Short mmCIF file of C-alpha atoms and ligand atoms in Angstrom, two decimals:
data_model
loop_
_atom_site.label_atom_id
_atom_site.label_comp_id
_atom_site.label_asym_id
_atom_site.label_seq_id
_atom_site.Cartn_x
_atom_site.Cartn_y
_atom_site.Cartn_z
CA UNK A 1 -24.21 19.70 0.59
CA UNK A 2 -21.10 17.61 1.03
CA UNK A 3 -18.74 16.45 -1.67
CA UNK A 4 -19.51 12.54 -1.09
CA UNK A 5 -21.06 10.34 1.21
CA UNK A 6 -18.35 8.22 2.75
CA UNK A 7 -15.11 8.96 2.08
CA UNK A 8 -12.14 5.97 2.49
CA UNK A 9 -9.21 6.43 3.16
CA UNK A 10 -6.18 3.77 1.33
CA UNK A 11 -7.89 1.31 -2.04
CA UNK A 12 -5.77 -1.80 -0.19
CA UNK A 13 -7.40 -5.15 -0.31
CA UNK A 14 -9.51 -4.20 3.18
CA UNK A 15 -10.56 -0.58 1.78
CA UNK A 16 -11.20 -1.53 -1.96
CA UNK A 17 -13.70 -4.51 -0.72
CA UNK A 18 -15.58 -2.49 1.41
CA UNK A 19 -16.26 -0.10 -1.33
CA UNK A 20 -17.74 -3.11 -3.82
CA UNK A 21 -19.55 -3.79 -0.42
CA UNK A 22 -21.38 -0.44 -0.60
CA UNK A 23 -21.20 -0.04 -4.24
CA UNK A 24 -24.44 -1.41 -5.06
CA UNK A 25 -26.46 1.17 -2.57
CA UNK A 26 -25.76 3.95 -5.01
CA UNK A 27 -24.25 6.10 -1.96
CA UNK A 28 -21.45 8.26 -3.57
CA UNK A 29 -18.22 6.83 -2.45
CA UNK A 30 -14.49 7.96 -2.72
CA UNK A 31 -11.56 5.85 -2.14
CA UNK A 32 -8.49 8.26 -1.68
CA UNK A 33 -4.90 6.19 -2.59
CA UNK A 34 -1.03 7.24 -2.50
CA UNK A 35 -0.40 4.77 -5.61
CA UNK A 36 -1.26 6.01 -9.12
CA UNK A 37 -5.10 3.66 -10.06
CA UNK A 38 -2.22 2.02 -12.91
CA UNK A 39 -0.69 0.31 -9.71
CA UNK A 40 -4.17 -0.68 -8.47
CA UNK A 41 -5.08 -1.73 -12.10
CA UNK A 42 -2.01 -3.97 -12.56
CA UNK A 43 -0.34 -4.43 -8.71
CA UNK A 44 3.48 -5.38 -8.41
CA UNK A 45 3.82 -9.20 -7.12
CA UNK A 46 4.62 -8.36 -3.48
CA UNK A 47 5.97 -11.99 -2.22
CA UNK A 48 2.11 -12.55 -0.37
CA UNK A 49 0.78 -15.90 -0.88
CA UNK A 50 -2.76 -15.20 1.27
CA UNK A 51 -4.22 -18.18 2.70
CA UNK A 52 -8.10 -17.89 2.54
CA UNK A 53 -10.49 -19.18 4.90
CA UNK A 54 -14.11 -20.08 3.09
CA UNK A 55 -15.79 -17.67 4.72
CA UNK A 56 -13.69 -15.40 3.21
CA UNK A 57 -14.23 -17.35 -0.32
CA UNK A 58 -17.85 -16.99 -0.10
CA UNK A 59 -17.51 -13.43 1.00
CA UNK A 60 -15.32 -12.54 -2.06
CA UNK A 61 -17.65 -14.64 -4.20
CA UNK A 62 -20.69 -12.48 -3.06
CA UNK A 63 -18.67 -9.41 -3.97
CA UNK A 64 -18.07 -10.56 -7.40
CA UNK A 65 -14.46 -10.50 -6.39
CA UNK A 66 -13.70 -14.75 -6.80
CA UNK A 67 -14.23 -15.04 -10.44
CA UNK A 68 -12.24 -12.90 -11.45
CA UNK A 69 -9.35 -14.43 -9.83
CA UNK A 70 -8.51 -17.06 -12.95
CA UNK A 71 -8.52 -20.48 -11.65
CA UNK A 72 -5.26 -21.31 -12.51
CA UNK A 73 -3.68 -18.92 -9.80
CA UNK A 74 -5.94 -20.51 -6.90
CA UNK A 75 -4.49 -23.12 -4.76
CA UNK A 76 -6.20 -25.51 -2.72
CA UNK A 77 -4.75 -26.19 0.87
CA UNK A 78 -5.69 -30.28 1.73
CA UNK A 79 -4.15 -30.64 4.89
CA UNK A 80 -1.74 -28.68 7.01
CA UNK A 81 0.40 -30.15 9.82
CA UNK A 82 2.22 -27.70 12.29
CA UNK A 83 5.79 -29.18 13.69
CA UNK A 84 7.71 -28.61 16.68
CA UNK A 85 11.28 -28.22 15.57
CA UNK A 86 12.79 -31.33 14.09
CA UNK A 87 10.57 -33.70 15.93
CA UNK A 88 8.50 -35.81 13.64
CA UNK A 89 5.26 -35.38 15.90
CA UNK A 90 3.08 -33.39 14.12
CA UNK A 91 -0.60 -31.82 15.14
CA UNK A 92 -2.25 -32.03 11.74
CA UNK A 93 -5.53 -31.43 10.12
CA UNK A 94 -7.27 -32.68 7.33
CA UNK A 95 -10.32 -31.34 4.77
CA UNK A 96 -12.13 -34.60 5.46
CA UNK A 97 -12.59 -34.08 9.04
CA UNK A 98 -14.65 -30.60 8.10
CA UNK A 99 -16.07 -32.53 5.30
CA UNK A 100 -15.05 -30.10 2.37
CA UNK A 101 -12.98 -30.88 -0.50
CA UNK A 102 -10.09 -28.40 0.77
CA UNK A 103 -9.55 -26.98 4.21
CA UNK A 104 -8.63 -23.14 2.50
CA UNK A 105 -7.52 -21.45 -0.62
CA UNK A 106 -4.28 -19.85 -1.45
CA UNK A 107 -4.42 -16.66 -3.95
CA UNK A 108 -1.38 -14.14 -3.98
CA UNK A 109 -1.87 -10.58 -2.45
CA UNK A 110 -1.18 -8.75 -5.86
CA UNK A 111 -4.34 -10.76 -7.16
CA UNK A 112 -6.45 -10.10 -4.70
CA UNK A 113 -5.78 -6.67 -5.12
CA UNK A 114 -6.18 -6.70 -8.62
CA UNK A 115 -9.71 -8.50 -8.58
CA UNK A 116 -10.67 -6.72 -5.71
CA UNK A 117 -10.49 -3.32 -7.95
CA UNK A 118 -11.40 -4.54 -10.90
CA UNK A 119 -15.16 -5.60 -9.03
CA UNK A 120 -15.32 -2.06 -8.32
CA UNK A 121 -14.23 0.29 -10.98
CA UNK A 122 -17.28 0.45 -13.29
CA UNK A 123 -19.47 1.41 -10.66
CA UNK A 124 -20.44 5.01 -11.61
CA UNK A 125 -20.90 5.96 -7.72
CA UNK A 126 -17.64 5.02 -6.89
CA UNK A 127 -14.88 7.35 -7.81
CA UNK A 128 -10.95 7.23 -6.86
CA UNK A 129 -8.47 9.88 -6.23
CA UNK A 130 -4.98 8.85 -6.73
CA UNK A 131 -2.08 10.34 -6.22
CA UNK A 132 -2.77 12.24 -3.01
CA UNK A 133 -2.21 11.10 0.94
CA UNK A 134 -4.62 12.68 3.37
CA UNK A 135 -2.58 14.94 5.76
CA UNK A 136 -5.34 15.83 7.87
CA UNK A 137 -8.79 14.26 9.29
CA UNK A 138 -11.48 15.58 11.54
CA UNK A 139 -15.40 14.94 12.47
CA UNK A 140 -17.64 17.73 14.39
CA UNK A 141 -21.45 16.64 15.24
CA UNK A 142 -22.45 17.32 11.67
CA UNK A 143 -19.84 16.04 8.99
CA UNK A 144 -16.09 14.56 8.56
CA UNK A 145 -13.65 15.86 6.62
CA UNK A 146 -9.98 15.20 5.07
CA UNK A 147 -7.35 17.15 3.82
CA UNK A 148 -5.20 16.56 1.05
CA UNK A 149 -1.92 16.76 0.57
CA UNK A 150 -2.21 18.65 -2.45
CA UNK A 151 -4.30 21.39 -0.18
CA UNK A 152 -8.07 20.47 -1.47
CA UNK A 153 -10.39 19.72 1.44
CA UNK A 154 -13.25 17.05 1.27
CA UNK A 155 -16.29 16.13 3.19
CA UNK A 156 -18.73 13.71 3.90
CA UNK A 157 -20.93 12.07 6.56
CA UNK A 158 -18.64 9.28 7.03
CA UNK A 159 -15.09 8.89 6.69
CA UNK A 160 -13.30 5.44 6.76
CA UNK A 161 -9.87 4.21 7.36
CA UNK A 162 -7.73 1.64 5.36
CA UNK A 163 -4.64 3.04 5.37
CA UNK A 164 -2.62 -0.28 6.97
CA UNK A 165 -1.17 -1.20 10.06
CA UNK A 166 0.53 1.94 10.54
CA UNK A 167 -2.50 4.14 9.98
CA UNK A 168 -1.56 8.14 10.16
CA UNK A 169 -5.21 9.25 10.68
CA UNK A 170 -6.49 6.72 13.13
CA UNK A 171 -3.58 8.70 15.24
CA UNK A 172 -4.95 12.08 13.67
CA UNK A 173 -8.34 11.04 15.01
CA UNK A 174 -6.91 10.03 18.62
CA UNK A 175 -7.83 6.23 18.76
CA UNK A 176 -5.06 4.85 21.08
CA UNK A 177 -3.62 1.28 19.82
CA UNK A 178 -2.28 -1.75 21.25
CA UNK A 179 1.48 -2.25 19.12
CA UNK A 180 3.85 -4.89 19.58
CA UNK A 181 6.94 -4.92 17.52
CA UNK A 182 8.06 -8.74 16.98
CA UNK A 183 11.91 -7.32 16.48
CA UNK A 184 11.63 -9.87 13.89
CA UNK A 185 11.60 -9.68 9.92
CA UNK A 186 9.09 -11.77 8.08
CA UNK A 187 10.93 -12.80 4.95
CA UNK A 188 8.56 -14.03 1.96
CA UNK A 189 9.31 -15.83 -1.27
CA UNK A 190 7.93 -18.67 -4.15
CA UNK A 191 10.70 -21.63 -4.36
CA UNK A 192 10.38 -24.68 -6.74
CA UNK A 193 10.69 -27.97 -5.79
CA UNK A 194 11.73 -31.42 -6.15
CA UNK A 195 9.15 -33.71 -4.52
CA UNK A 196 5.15 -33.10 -4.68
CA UNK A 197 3.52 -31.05 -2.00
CA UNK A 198 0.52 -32.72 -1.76
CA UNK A 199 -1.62 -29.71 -0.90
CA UNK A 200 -0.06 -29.65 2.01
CA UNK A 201 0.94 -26.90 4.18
CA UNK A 202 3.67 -26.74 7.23
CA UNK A 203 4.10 -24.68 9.80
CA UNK A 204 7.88 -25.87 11.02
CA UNK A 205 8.53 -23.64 14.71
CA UNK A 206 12.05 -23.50 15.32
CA UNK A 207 13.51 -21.66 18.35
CA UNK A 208 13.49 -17.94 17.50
CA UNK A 209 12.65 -18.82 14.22
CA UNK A 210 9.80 -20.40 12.02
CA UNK A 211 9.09 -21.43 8.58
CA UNK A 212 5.61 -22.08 6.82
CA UNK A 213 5.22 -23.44 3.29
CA UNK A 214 2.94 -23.63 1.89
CA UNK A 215 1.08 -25.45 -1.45
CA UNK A 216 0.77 -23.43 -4.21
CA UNK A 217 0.04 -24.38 -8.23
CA UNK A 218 2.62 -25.21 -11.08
CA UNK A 219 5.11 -27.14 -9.21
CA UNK A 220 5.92 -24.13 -6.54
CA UNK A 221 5.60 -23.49 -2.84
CA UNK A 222 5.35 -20.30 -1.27
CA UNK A 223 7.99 -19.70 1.83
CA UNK A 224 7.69 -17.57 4.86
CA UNK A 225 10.49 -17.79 7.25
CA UNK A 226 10.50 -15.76 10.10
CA UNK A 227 13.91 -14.77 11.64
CA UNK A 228 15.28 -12.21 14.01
CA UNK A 229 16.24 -8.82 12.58
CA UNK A 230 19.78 -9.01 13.60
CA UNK A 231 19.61 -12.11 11.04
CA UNK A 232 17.64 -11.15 8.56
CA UNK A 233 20.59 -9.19 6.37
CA UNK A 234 23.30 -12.41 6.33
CA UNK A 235 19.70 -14.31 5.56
CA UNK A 236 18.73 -11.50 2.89
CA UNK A 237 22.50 -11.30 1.32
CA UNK A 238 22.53 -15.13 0.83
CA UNK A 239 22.65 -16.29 -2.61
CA UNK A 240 19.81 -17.80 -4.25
CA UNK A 241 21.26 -21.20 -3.88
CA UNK A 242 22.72 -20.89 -0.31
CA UNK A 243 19.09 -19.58 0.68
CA UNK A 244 17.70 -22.57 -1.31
CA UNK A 245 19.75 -25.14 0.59
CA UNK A 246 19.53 -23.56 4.09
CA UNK A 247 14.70 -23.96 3.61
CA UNK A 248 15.81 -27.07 2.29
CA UNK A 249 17.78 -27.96 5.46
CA UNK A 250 15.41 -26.17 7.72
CA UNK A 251 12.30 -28.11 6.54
CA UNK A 252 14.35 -31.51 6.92
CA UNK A 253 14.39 -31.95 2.54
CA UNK A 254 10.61 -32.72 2.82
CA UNK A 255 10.19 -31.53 -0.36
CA UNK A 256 13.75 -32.27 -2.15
CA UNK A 257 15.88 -29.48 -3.87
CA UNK A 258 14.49 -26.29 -3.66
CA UNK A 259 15.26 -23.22 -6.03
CA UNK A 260 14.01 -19.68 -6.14
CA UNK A 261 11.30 -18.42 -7.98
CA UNK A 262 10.56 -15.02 -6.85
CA UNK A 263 12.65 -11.99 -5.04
CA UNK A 264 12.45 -12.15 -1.21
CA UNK A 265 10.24 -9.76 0.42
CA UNK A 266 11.00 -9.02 3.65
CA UNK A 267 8.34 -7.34 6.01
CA UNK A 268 8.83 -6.04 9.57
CA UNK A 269 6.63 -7.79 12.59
CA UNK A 270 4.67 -5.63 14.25
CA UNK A 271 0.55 -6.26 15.14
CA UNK A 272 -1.54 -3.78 15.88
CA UNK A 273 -4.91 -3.65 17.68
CA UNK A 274 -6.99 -0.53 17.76
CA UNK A 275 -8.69 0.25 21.36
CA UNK A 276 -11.84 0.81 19.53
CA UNK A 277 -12.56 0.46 15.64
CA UNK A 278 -14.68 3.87 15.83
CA UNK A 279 -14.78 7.26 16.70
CA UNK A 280 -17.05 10.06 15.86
CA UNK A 281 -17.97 9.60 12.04
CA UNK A 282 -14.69 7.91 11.42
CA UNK A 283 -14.65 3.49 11.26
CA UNK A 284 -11.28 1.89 10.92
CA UNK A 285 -10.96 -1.68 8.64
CA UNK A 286 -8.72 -3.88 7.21
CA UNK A 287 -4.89 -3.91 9.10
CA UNK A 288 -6.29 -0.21 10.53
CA UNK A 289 -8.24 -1.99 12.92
CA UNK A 290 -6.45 -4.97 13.28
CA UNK A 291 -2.77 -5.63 12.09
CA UNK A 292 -1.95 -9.52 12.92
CA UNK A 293 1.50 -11.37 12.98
CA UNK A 294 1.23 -13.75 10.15
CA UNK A 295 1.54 -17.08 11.45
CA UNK A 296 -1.94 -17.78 11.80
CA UNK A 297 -2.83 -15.91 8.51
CA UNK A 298 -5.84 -13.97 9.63
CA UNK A 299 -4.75 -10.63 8.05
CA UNK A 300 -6.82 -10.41 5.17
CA UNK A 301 -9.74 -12.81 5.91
CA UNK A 302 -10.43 -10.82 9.45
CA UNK A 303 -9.86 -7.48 7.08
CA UNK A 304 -13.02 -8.85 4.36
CA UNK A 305 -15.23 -10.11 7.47
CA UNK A 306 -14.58 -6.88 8.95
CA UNK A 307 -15.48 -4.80 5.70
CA UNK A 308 -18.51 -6.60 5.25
CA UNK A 309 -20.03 -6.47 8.31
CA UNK A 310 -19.73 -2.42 8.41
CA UNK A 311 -21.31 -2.55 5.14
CA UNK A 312 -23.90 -5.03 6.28
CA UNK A 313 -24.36 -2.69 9.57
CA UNK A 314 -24.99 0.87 7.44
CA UNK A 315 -26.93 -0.78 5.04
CA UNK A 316 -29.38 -1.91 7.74
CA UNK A 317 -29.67 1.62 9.03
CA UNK A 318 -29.55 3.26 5.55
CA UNK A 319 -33.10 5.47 5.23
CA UNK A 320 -34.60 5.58 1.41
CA UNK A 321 -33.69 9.25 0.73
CA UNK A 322 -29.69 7.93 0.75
CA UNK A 323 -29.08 9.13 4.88
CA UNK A 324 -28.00 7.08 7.42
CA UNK A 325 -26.72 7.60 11.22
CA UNK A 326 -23.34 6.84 10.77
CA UNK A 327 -22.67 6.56 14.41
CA UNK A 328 -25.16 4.04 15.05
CA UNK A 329 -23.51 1.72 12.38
CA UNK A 330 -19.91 2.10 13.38
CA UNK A 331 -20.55 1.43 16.96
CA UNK A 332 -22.24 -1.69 16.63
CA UNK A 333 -19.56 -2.87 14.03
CA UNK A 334 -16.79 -1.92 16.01
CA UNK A 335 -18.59 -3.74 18.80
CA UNK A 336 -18.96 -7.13 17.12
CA UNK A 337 -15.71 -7.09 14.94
CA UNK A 338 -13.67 -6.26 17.40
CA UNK A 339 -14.91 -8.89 19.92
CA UNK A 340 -14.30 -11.32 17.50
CA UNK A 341 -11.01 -10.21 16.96
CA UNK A 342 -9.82 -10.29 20.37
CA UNK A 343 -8.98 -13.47 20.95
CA UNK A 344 -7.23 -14.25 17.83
CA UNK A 345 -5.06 -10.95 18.21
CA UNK A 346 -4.07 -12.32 21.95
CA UNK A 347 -4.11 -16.08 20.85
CA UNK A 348 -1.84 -15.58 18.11
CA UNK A 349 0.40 -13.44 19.79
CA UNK A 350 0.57 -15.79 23.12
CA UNK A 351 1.56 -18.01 20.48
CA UNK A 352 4.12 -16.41 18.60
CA UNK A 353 6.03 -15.44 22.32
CA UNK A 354 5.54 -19.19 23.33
CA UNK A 355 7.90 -20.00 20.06
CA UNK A 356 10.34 -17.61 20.82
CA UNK A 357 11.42 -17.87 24.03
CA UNK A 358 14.17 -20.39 23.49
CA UNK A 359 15.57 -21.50 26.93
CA UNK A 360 12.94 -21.85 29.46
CA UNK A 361 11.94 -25.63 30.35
CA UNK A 362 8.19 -25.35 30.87
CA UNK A 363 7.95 -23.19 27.17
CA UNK A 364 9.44 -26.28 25.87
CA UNK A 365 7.26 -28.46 27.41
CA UNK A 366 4.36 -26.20 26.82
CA UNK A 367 4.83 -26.51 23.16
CA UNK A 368 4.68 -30.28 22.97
CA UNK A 369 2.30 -30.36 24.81
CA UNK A 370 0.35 -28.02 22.66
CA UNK A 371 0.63 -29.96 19.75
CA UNK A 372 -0.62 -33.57 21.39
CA UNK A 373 -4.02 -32.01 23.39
CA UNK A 374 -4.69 -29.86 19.88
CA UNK A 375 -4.25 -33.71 18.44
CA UNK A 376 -6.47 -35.48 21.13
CA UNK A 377 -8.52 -33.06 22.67
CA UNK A 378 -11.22 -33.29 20.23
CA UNK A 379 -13.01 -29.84 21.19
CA UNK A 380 -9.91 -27.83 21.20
CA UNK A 381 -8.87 -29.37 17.87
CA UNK A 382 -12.18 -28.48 16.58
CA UNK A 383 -11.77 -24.96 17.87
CA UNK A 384 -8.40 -24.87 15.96
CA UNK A 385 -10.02 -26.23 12.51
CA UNK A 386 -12.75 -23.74 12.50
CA UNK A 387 -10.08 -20.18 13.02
CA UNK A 388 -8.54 -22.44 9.74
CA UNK A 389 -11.36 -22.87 7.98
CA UNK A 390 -14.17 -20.40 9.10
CA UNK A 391 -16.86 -23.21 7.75
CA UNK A 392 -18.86 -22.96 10.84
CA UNK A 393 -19.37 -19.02 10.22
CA UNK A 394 -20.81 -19.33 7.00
C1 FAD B 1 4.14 -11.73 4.88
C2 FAD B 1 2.66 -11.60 5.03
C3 FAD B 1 1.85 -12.71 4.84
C4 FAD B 1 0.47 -12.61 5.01
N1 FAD B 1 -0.29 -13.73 4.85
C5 FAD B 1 -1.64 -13.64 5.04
C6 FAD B 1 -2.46 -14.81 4.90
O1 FAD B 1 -1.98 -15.90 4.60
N2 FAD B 1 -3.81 -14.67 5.10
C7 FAD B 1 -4.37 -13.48 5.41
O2 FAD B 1 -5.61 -13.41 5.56
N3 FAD B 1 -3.62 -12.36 5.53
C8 FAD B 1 -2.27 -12.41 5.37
N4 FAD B 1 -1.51 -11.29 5.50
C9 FAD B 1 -2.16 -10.01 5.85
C10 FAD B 1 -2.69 -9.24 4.64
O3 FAD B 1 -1.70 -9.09 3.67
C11 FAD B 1 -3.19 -7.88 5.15
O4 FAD B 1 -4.13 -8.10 6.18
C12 FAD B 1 -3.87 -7.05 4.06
O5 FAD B 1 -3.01 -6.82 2.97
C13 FAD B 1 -4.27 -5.68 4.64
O6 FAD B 1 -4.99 -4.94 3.69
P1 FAD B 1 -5.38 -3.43 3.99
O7 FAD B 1 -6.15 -2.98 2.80
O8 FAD B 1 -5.99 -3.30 5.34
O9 FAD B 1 -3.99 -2.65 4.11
P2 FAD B 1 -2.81 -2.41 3.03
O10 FAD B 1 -2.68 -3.59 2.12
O11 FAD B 1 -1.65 -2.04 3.87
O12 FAD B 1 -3.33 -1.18 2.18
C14 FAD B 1 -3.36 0.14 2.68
C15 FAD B 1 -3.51 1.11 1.50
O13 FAD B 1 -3.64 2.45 1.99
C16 FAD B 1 -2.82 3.33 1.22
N5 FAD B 1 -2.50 4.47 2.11
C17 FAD B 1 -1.83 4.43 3.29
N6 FAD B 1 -1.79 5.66 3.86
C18 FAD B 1 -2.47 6.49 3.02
C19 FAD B 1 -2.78 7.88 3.07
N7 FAD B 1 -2.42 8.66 4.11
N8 FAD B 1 -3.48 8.43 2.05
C20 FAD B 1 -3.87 7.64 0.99
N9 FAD B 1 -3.60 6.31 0.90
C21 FAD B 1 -2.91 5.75 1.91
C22 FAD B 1 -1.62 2.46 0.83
O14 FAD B 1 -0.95 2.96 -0.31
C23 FAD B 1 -2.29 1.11 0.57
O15 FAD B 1 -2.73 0.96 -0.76
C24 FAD B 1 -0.11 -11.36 5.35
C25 FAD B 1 0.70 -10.23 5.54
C26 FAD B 1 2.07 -10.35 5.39
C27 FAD B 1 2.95 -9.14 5.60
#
């Protein structure tokens, strides 16, 4: 007899929604987590303003997850235009051209987390252990099992990962990953400011450097500037107003005087790509699997498509006295997710490299000339809206 029947590792966003996922199947279901459950009850703001595709909304709605986000703290993105430097020429998108009132949704990280645990906690089959890290994983032909820091050992037929990025036991269990470090600080903040947004986002790519905002509610935008990490300190130990002034500058005062509204959050770039989301008895989700850059804001919705399609894929094989072949499941997950997450890994990355490399004439006249065929070349642009939106995979 084994202590549960899938074990996950890390109650993040990625790991938390694929237990509501399962919830309802009555399988018994433990979600191990570092943090005490008060921090998953009541998360720390953490500087994340998540841009949400509508698959994503409809995903979280099906969880139960959406309503309890209050409506107040969801933000509706209109239109977003992407800028090369200072140049006026813009490749832009609007909601009309998918034919939907808003082209995505903007909800902070903290909340997410919060709803995301709060759909799960009265389920009676889903338990949490806080306040440990697992220090050791392994599978034989028969069972998984972890190891806990505070020496207890627990098994069960399946054993799942959502324990980030930077996952310690999807290098326990030997899946080799695909890690490129940016050298670049992400640096992450809520600003005030002067003139309206218009639910519009920018994505403003400077040599070396780019800055997003984008539209939040109550008269505030959310910033995300990425800079080198030899800059990042003098950028970091500015003071509010001399940060204030230098967005302002940066985004060429399209939104007046800006002032700070939050702390800024800096995060290190680095994406990750597993070589395979499985291994024997053990699935990896969320950032485990698939850690982007966030310039094409992916992270999150690619971590709840990925959680519900390894639900969707165990509950298909799931046998009415509670047993299912876990191997079966995770393979054709891993499969499927992580085909579908190949290109945008590689795309986004190409793309990230193509706005960094500062001096070379043809990456210069690569990225204008990105922005005018994603404006004219109706397929391509339609390729770009859908990775934005994720209407057509509803
Ligand atoms: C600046 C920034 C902006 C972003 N913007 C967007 C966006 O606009 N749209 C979007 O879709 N995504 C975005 N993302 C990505 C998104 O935030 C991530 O994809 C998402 O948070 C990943 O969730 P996760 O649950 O996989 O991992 P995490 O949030 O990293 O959670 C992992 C959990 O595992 C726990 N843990 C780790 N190790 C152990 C262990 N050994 N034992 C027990 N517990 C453990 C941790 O405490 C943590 O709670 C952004 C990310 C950043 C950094």
């Amino acid at each position: 007899m084994m202590d549960h029947d899938i074990i996950i590792i890390g109650a993040g966003p990625a790991g938390l929604s694929f237990a509501r996922a399962m919830a309802e199947t009555k399988l018994d279901i433990l979600l191990i987590e570092k943090q005490p459950e008060s921090v998953l009850a009541d998360p720390p703001y953490d500087g994340r303003e998540i841009a949400l595709t509508h698959l994503s909304h409809k995903i979280m709605n099906e969880l139960g997850m959406w309503d309890l986000v209050p409506e107040e703290h969801i933000s509706l993105i209109k239109t977003a235009k992407v800028m090369n430097g200072h140049s006026p020429y813009a490749l832009s998108f609007d909601h009309t051209e998918v034919g939907e009132e808003n082209l995505g949704f903007m909800i902070s990280n903290h909340r997410i987390r919060k709803a995301a645990y709060d759909s799960v906690k009265d389920y009676p089959n889903v338990t949490f252990l806080n306040e440990v890290t697992v220090s050791k994983v392994d599978t034989d032909d028969d069972k998984g099992w972890v190891e806990l820091s505070n020496g207890k050992r627990l098994e069960a037929p399946l054993i799942i990962a959502a324990d980030s990025r930077f996952s310690n036991t999807r290098r326990m269990m030997g899946i080799s990953t695909n890690l490129l470090d940016f050298g670049r600080t992400c640096i992450v903040c809520t600003m005030e400011h002067e003139l309206p947004h218009n639910d519009t986002a920018y994505e403003c790519f400077y040599y070396d450097r780019t800055v997003a905002v984008l539209p939040l509610n109550n008269g505030q935008v959310s910033v995300v500037m990425t800079l080198t990490s030899e800059e990042d300190t003098d950028v970091l130990g500015m003071d509010e107003q001399e940060f204030a002034d230098d967005v302002a500058q940066r985004i060429d005062h399209k939104f007046g005087h800006l002032k700070l509204s939050s702390k800024r959050h800096p995060y290190p770039l680095v994406s990750t790509l597993a070589k395979s989301f499985c291994a024997n008895r053990f699935g990896l989700i969320g950032d485990a699997a698939v850690g982007m850059h966030p310039v094409t804001a992916h992270g999150f919705n690619l971590g709840l498509r990925g959680a519900q399609a390894l639900a969707h894929e165990i509950q298909e094989t799931l046998q009415s006295d509670g047993t299912f072949p876990p191997n079966i499941a995770l393979e054709r997950y891993s499969r499927k997710h992580r085909k579908h997450c190949l290109p945008l890994y590689h795309g986004t990355n190409a793309l990230v490299r193509l706005y960094a490399i500062s001096d070379y004439r043809t990456a210069k006249f690569a990225r204008k000339a990105l922005l005018r065929l994603g404006n004219h070349i109706k397929p391509a642009k339609r390729f770009i809206m859908n990775q934005l939106t994720e209407t057509k995979d509803i």
